[in-house]
């Protein structure tokens, strides 16, 4: 008997076996309908094998679907990713099918002649229609317009059988990129990096690269040249470029279109579902060469993937924490290895993991030193707030105010950076000291003045600002503590009423379109002072921007998570890298209460190596990533007793292992989220320990009731 193992989109650890009926040809990657309980569901065949004398009674595969089979590389990838992240492989496969599950674009309806049939009565209007149409098929409205008649004339001809309506399936055309359309002129470094990339990417086989260069050094030019060479070597090659933020895609798409004379396909949550389906179908048919997308584009069914670029590879947005938990950068490297393709990790501030791989020679390390053109790195000054303390209820020190005024007077732009949304991060009662929190979550409510609401940034819960303290009932006792971007903008407006100001945060620019509009206004010089969160610190190029003020450089250094210092360094390097990109020198001022902190010292000295060395030494001493490995297990439920029970059972069931420790169970730092109690266990292992095998062995020992959710996060980034 023939058996097909089928991956189905359910939280089960393995494929389900079905009998392959006589006469049905099945192969790995085929899409099938299989019975599950009373209904049929879609699955993907992972394996077909012969078995003899099995006494198991297997159900039969119902039918093979005529949808495209998933290519071998995608199958290998989803199975590997499932094992690596301890996620159900069927759910990984379902992710790869998402584009196909989107609704089809509506077919286009057009009219055309039926043979050479003539109208019974030839009026001038009817003759005009037939002449305008000729041999073509046209949309009815277009035809009426070009013949200068009403739609009734066309309808009459259809009724008479002279014209007919045809439906044409909307198949998106993706123009072939032309590698020689508009080559860039590269400087020495860029040309050398591009040449090295080219040798690697066209040499065949898996090759990882770190493309390391300060903001503005021309990383994009270098990898676009590498893409050009890939396309010259193989016009059918497919290339995937991953970006951390949708807001960055438009600028890159325009550059690619200008460079290759053809727009790439776009893949992220902002793309309409019918369009996503077209991209999916074009990718699996090999009709689409370049895709620019978010991390989920890694699951697209490429058939000839030759190169993956992960731009801004250090960005923590590549880590997906809801649903399937995975890191887009790590999975990109895995997909490239499976496809025997090249992968380029590009950044001005590479992650410690990537630098560690580059230092050890596992990744080819390409450095772009000088900034492109004449621009130089900005001067970075640490401004000691102990000596220049702002007035009460204000956040900008005197020297920073002066610098903004000077910049305004020169007609140049200022970016004030504060990575905090809203008006005030905390609202408290001055009578009883109560801090307002969300009712079902342990996080403070953030005041938003634009919307007049108090918002939980974790769950999105919001409420109107109450008149009375919910704890002691005192009237008008609530005060806003600390600044968010809205509050800094309020101060700026009072100080510089003539200046044109704007706020850039996920509240003021909720989608890619509004982000694009604001970025354009900034680029066009229509904004003098932009107050922004990290959303504006990434990848944008504002030629008139010459001053960056970091309102609170200490933010992010506080708090105990593993990557706090690294993230702060990256963010500040990116934010200050915004200044002075064109021909004007830039200046960056960092307000801090702790100018002696090594991260800030390294930043002020422009000394990335010093920062990396200090941070690596600390991680190595504690055997933390990249020198060791971590995994978090979060147990959560609305039933607090069930959480306690499962956490205790897990603690009892820890397998013996060497060079590995388990911490916890402990209350997660946010012990209550959306009404669910949360407990956390943290595993630290040496790098040579098979962490996934340990976790699998451990988790099979404990029975998890249906009321409890267990989330495994391999290599956690968020320690909430
Ligand atoms: Zn109170």
Short mmCIF file of C-alpha atoms in Angstrom, two decimals, residues 308-624:
data_model
loop_
_atom_site.label_atom_id
_atom_site.label_comp_id
_atom_site.label_asym_id
_atom_site.label_seq_id
_atom_site.Cartn_x
_atom_site.Cartn_y
_atom_site.Cartn_z
CA UNK A 308 18.52 36.96 -0.43
CA UNK A 309 19.32 40.42 0.91
CA UNK A 310 18.38 41.22 4.51
CA UNK A 311 18.62 45.00 4.72
CA UNK A 312 19.01 46.60 8.18
CA UNK A 313 19.70 43.06 9.40
CA UNK A 314 20.18 44.20 13.02
CA UNK A 315 16.59 45.41 13.25
CA UNK A 316 14.57 43.65 15.93
CA UNK A 317 11.43 43.95 13.77
CA UNK A 318 12.68 40.86 11.93
CA UNK A 319 11.77 38.89 15.00
CA UNK A 320 8.15 37.73 14.85
CA UNK A 321 6.69 37.27 18.30
CA UNK A 322 2.98 36.70 17.66
CA UNK A 323 1.70 33.45 16.18
CA UNK A 324 4.67 31.58 14.77
CA UNK A 325 7.72 32.78 16.67
CA UNK A 326 10.81 33.12 14.46
CA UNK A 327 13.61 35.46 13.52
CA UNK A 328 13.46 36.53 9.88
CA UNK A 329 17.21 37.07 9.59
CA UNK A 330 18.09 33.63 10.92
CA UNK A 331 15.49 31.97 8.71
CA UNK A 332 16.80 33.92 5.71
CA UNK A 333 20.25 32.42 6.25
CA UNK A 334 18.65 28.97 6.58
CA UNK A 335 16.61 29.38 3.41
CA UNK A 336 19.72 30.48 1.50
CA UNK A 337 21.59 27.41 2.76
CA UNK A 338 18.76 25.13 1.68
CA UNK A 339 18.53 26.79 -1.75
CA UNK A 340 22.35 26.85 -2.10
CA UNK A 341 22.06 30.59 -2.67
CA UNK A 342 23.92 33.67 -1.46
CA UNK A 343 22.62 35.77 1.42
CA UNK A 344 23.69 39.34 2.14
CA UNK A 345 23.11 40.81 5.60
CA UNK A 346 23.43 44.58 5.31
CA UNK A 347 23.70 47.06 8.15
CA UNK A 348 25.46 50.13 9.46
CA UNK A 349 25.28 48.64 12.94
CA UNK A 350 25.31 44.85 12.56
CA UNK A 351 23.91 42.68 15.31
CA UNK A 352 26.41 41.08 17.66
CA UNK A 353 25.37 37.65 16.35
CA UNK A 354 26.26 38.62 12.79
CA UNK A 355 29.52 40.35 13.78
CA UNK A 356 30.49 37.27 15.74
CA UNK A 357 29.91 35.08 12.67
CA UNK A 358 31.88 37.53 10.55
CA UNK A 359 34.76 37.71 13.03
CA UNK A 360 34.95 33.91 13.06
CA UNK A 361 35.11 33.86 9.26
CA UNK A 362 31.79 32.07 8.80
CA UNK A 363 30.47 35.10 6.90
CA UNK A 364 32.43 37.05 4.30
CA UNK A 365 32.84 40.51 5.79
CA UNK A 366 32.64 43.37 3.30
CA UNK A 367 33.31 46.83 4.70
CA UNK A 368 32.24 50.10 3.16
CA UNK A 369 34.23 52.79 4.91
CA UNK A 370 33.71 56.32 3.68
CA UNK A 371 30.36 57.91 3.17
CA UNK A 372 29.22 58.16 -0.41
CA UNK A 373 30.09 61.51 -1.95
CA UNK A 374 31.31 64.25 0.34
CA UNK A 375 29.13 63.74 3.39
CA UNK A 376 30.95 62.98 6.63
CA UNK A 377 29.81 61.49 9.93
CA UNK A 378 28.20 64.04 12.23
CA UNK A 379 29.96 65.41 15.27
CA UNK A 380 28.43 63.69 18.28
CA UNK A 381 28.34 65.58 21.59
CA UNK A 382 27.23 64.17 24.91
CA UNK A 383 25.29 66.81 26.80
CA UNK A 384 25.41 66.27 30.56
CA UNK A 385 21.96 67.00 31.93
CA UNK A 386 23.41 67.31 35.44
CA UNK A 387 25.09 70.51 34.28
CA UNK A 388 22.36 71.64 31.88
CA UNK A 389 19.18 70.55 33.62
CA UNK A 390 16.05 71.60 31.71
CA UNK A 391 13.45 73.70 33.56
CA UNK A 392 10.72 71.73 35.35
CA UNK A 393 8.18 70.20 32.97
CA UNK A 394 10.43 70.81 29.96
CA UNK A 395 12.74 68.35 28.25
CA UNK A 396 15.11 70.31 26.05
CA UNK A 397 18.23 71.74 27.68
CA UNK A 398 19.49 75.25 26.94
CA UNK A 399 22.37 74.15 24.64
CA UNK A 400 20.02 71.95 22.60
CA UNK A 401 17.47 74.78 22.30
CA UNK A 402 20.25 77.06 21.08
CA UNK A 403 21.39 74.51 18.49
CA UNK A 404 17.82 74.14 17.19
CA UNK A 405 17.51 77.93 16.93
CA UNK A 406 20.78 78.16 14.95
CA UNK A 407 19.72 75.37 12.64
CA UNK A 408 16.39 77.08 12.01
CA UNK A 409 18.18 80.36 11.29
CA UNK A 410 20.30 78.63 8.64
CA UNK A 411 17.15 77.25 7.03
CA UNK A 412 18.14 73.66 7.83
CA UNK A 413 16.24 70.84 9.47
CA UNK A 414 16.26 69.31 12.94
CA UNK A 415 15.26 65.81 14.04
CA UNK A 416 14.43 65.48 17.71
CA UNK A 417 14.49 61.83 18.59
CA UNK A 418 12.64 60.24 21.48
CA UNK A 419 11.66 56.63 21.29
CA UNK A 420 8.42 57.06 23.17
CA UNK A 421 4.98 57.38 21.63
CA UNK A 422 2.21 59.54 23.00
CA UNK A 423 2.25 62.52 25.35
CA UNK A 424 3.35 61.06 28.66
CA UNK A 425 4.45 57.50 29.46
CA UNK A 426 2.89 57.45 32.92
CA UNK A 427 -0.18 59.01 34.50
CA UNK A 428 -0.28 59.03 38.29
CA UNK A 429 -2.41 60.40 41.11
CA UNK A 430 -0.64 63.10 43.08
CA UNK A 431 -2.82 62.39 46.13
CA UNK A 432 -2.31 58.64 46.59
CA UNK A 433 0.54 57.90 44.13
CA UNK A 434 -1.50 55.34 42.16
CA UNK A 435 -0.19 54.68 38.62
CA UNK A 436 -2.86 54.01 36.05
CA UNK A 437 -2.65 50.57 34.46
CA UNK A 438 -4.84 48.68 32.04
CA UNK A 439 -7.50 46.62 33.83
CA UNK A 440 -6.37 43.27 32.42
CA UNK A 441 -2.65 43.87 31.84
CA UNK A 442 0.31 44.82 34.02
CA UNK A 443 1.44 47.71 31.89
CA UNK A 444 1.13 51.42 32.49
CA UNK A 445 -1.31 53.46 30.49
CA UNK A 446 0.28 56.02 28.19
CA UNK A 447 -1.42 59.35 27.74
CA UNK A 448 -2.15 60.43 24.15
CA UNK A 449 -3.20 64.07 23.76
CA UNK A 450 -4.03 63.85 20.04
CA UNK A 451 -6.73 61.33 20.72
CA UNK A 452 -7.38 62.37 24.32
CA UNK A 453 -7.09 58.80 25.54
CA UNK A 454 -5.00 56.64 27.83
CA UNK A 455 -3.64 53.70 25.87
CA UNK A 456 -1.99 50.37 26.72
CA UNK A 457 0.76 49.98 24.09
CA UNK A 458 0.91 46.25 24.60
CA UNK A 459 -2.71 45.29 24.02
CA UNK A 460 -4.21 48.42 22.47
CA UNK A 461 -6.70 48.84 25.34
CA UNK A 462 -7.72 52.48 25.69
CA UNK A 463 -9.97 54.65 27.85
CA UNK A 464 -10.84 58.30 28.27
CA UNK A 465 -8.77 60.12 30.87
CA UNK A 466 -10.87 59.83 34.06
CA UNK A 467 -11.88 62.87 36.12
CA UNK A 468 -11.27 61.05 39.37
CA UNK A 469 -8.45 58.83 40.54
CA UNK A 470 -9.70 55.24 40.13
CA UNK A 471 -7.89 54.29 43.33
CA UNK A 472 -8.64 57.01 45.92
CA UNK A 473 -11.39 58.92 44.11
CA UNK A 474 -9.67 62.32 44.40
CA UNK A 475 -10.85 64.89 41.81
CA UNK A 476 -8.44 66.36 39.23
CA UNK A 477 -5.51 64.69 40.94
CA UNK A 478 -4.01 62.95 37.90
CA UNK A 479 -0.71 64.25 36.51
CA UNK A 480 1.20 63.30 33.37
CA UNK A 481 4.75 62.22 34.14
CA UNK A 482 7.65 62.35 31.68
CA UNK A 483 7.72 63.11 27.98
CA UNK A 484 6.56 61.32 24.87
CA UNK A 485 6.99 62.73 21.37
CA UNK A 486 3.70 64.67 21.55
CA UNK A 487 4.87 66.50 24.66
CA UNK A 488 8.25 67.37 23.15
CA UNK A 489 6.46 68.75 20.12
CA UNK A 490 4.31 70.89 22.43
CA UNK A 491 7.50 72.35 23.93
CA UNK A 492 8.97 72.95 20.46
CA UNK A 493 5.84 74.80 19.34
CA UNK A 494 6.04 77.07 22.37
CA UNK A 495 9.76 77.75 21.84
CA UNK A 496 9.63 78.17 18.06
CA UNK A 497 6.09 79.21 17.11
CA UNK A 498 7.23 80.16 13.58
CA UNK A 499 8.80 76.78 12.83
CA UNK A 500 6.94 74.10 10.90
CA UNK A 501 6.86 71.04 13.15
CA UNK A 502 5.56 67.50 12.84
CA UNK A 503 5.49 64.29 14.84
CA UNK A 504 6.55 60.98 13.30
CA UNK A 505 5.34 57.99 15.29
CA UNK A 506 3.14 55.00 14.65
CA UNK A 507 0.22 57.08 15.96
CA UNK A 508 0.62 60.00 13.56
CA UNK A 509 1.66 57.80 10.62
CA UNK A 510 -0.37 54.61 11.10
CA UNK A 511 0.20 53.20 7.62
CA UNK A 512 2.74 53.09 4.81
CA UNK A 513 0.92 55.75 2.80
CA UNK A 514 0.91 58.39 5.52
CA UNK A 515 4.52 57.53 6.39
CA UNK A 516 5.46 58.10 2.77
CA UNK A 517 3.66 61.45 2.72
CA UNK A 518 5.41 62.67 5.85
CA UNK A 519 8.82 61.47 4.63
CA UNK A 520 8.19 63.31 1.37
CA UNK A 521 7.31 66.54 3.19
CA UNK A 522 10.52 66.23 5.19
CA UNK A 523 12.56 65.50 2.05
CA UNK A 524 11.02 68.49 0.29
CA UNK A 525 11.96 70.78 3.17
CA UNK A 526 8.37 71.48 4.22
CA UNK A 527 9.15 70.58 7.83
CA UNK A 528 11.70 72.42 9.98
CA UNK A 529 11.58 70.31 13.12
CA UNK A 530 10.54 66.67 13.15
CA UNK A 531 9.93 65.02 16.50
CA UNK A 532 10.19 61.29 15.95
CA UNK A 533 10.30 57.84 17.46
CA UNK A 534 12.46 55.06 16.03
CA UNK A 535 10.09 54.89 13.05
CA UNK A 536 12.04 57.81 11.52
CA UNK A 537 15.48 56.60 12.59
CA UNK A 538 15.69 53.99 9.87
CA UNK A 539 17.02 54.27 6.39
CA UNK A 540 15.50 57.57 5.30
CA UNK A 541 17.59 60.20 3.61
CA UNK A 542 16.81 63.83 4.44
CA UNK A 543 19.31 66.04 2.61
CA UNK A 544 18.57 69.25 4.56
CA UNK A 545 18.76 67.59 7.97
CA UNK A 546 21.84 68.80 9.86
CA UNK A 547 20.91 68.52 13.55
CA UNK A 548 19.79 65.47 15.48
CA UNK A 549 18.89 65.96 19.12
CA UNK A 550 18.41 62.83 21.20
CA UNK A 551 16.08 63.89 23.97
CA UNK A 552 16.79 60.97 26.31
CA UNK A 553 19.87 58.98 25.35
CA UNK A 554 19.60 56.97 28.58
CA UNK A 555 16.27 55.49 27.57
CA UNK A 556 16.89 51.88 26.69
CA UNK A 557 20.04 51.62 28.78
CA UNK A 558 17.83 51.22 31.81
CA UNK A 559 15.98 47.99 32.29
CA UNK A 560 17.56 44.61 32.20
CA UNK A 561 17.13 42.92 28.87
CA UNK A 562 19.99 41.21 27.11
CA UNK A 563 20.16 43.46 24.08
CA UNK A 564 19.35 46.81 25.75
CA UNK A 565 22.83 48.26 25.26
CA UNK A 566 23.16 46.86 21.74
CA UNK A 567 19.76 48.19 20.70
CA UNK A 568 20.49 51.62 22.16
CA UNK A 569 23.79 51.76 20.33
CA UNK A 570 22.15 50.80 17.04
CA UNK A 571 19.26 53.20 17.46
CA UNK A 572 21.47 56.13 18.38
CA UNK A 573 23.94 55.36 15.60
CA UNK A 574 21.05 55.23 13.11
CA UNK A 575 19.41 58.39 14.48
CA UNK A 576 22.61 60.41 14.48
CA UNK A 577 23.52 58.95 11.11
CA UNK A 578 20.57 60.91 9.73
CA UNK A 579 22.40 64.21 10.17
CA UNK A 580 24.42 65.78 7.40
CA UNK A 581 23.93 63.27 4.63
CA UNK A 582 24.32 65.63 1.71
CA UNK A 583 26.90 68.39 1.43
CA UNK A 584 26.31 70.03 4.82
CA UNK A 585 28.09 68.83 7.95
CA UNK A 586 25.86 67.34 10.60
CA UNK A 587 25.77 67.65 14.33
CA UNK A 588 24.23 65.37 16.92
CA UNK A 589 23.53 66.23 20.55
CA UNK A 590 22.72 63.47 23.01
CA UNK A 591 21.12 64.56 26.27
CA UNK A 592 22.12 62.18 29.07
CA UNK A 593 22.35 61.90 32.83
CA UNK A 594 25.14 59.31 32.49
CA UNK A 595 27.68 60.58 29.95
CA UNK A 596 30.26 58.17 31.42
CA UNK A 597 28.26 55.11 30.25
CA UNK A 598 30.45 52.99 27.92
CA UNK A 599 27.74 52.80 25.23
CA UNK A 600 27.47 56.58 25.04
CA UNK A 601 31.23 57.01 25.22
CA UNK A 602 31.69 54.64 22.28
CA UNK A 603 28.99 56.45 20.36
CA UNK A 604 30.46 59.91 20.98
CA UNK A 605 33.88 58.65 19.91
CA UNK A 606 32.31 57.14 16.79
CA UNK A 607 34.07 54.00 17.99
CA UNK A 608 31.92 51.03 17.10
CA UNK A 609 34.77 48.60 17.63
CA UNK A 610 35.15 49.72 21.24
CA UNK A 611 31.47 49.25 21.87
CA UNK A 612 31.37 45.84 20.23
CA UNK A 613 34.46 44.69 22.10
CA UNK A 614 33.08 45.75 25.50
CA UNK A 615 29.67 44.24 24.86
CA UNK A 616 31.08 40.98 23.46
CA UNK A 617 33.28 40.58 26.54
CA UNK A 618 30.25 40.94 28.83
CA UNK A 619 28.22 38.43 26.84
CA UNK A 620 31.08 35.96 26.72
CA UNK A 621 31.65 36.17 30.48
CA UNK A 622 27.97 35.31 31.06
CA UNK A 623 27.88 32.75 28.20
CA UNK A 624 24.95 34.60 26.67
#
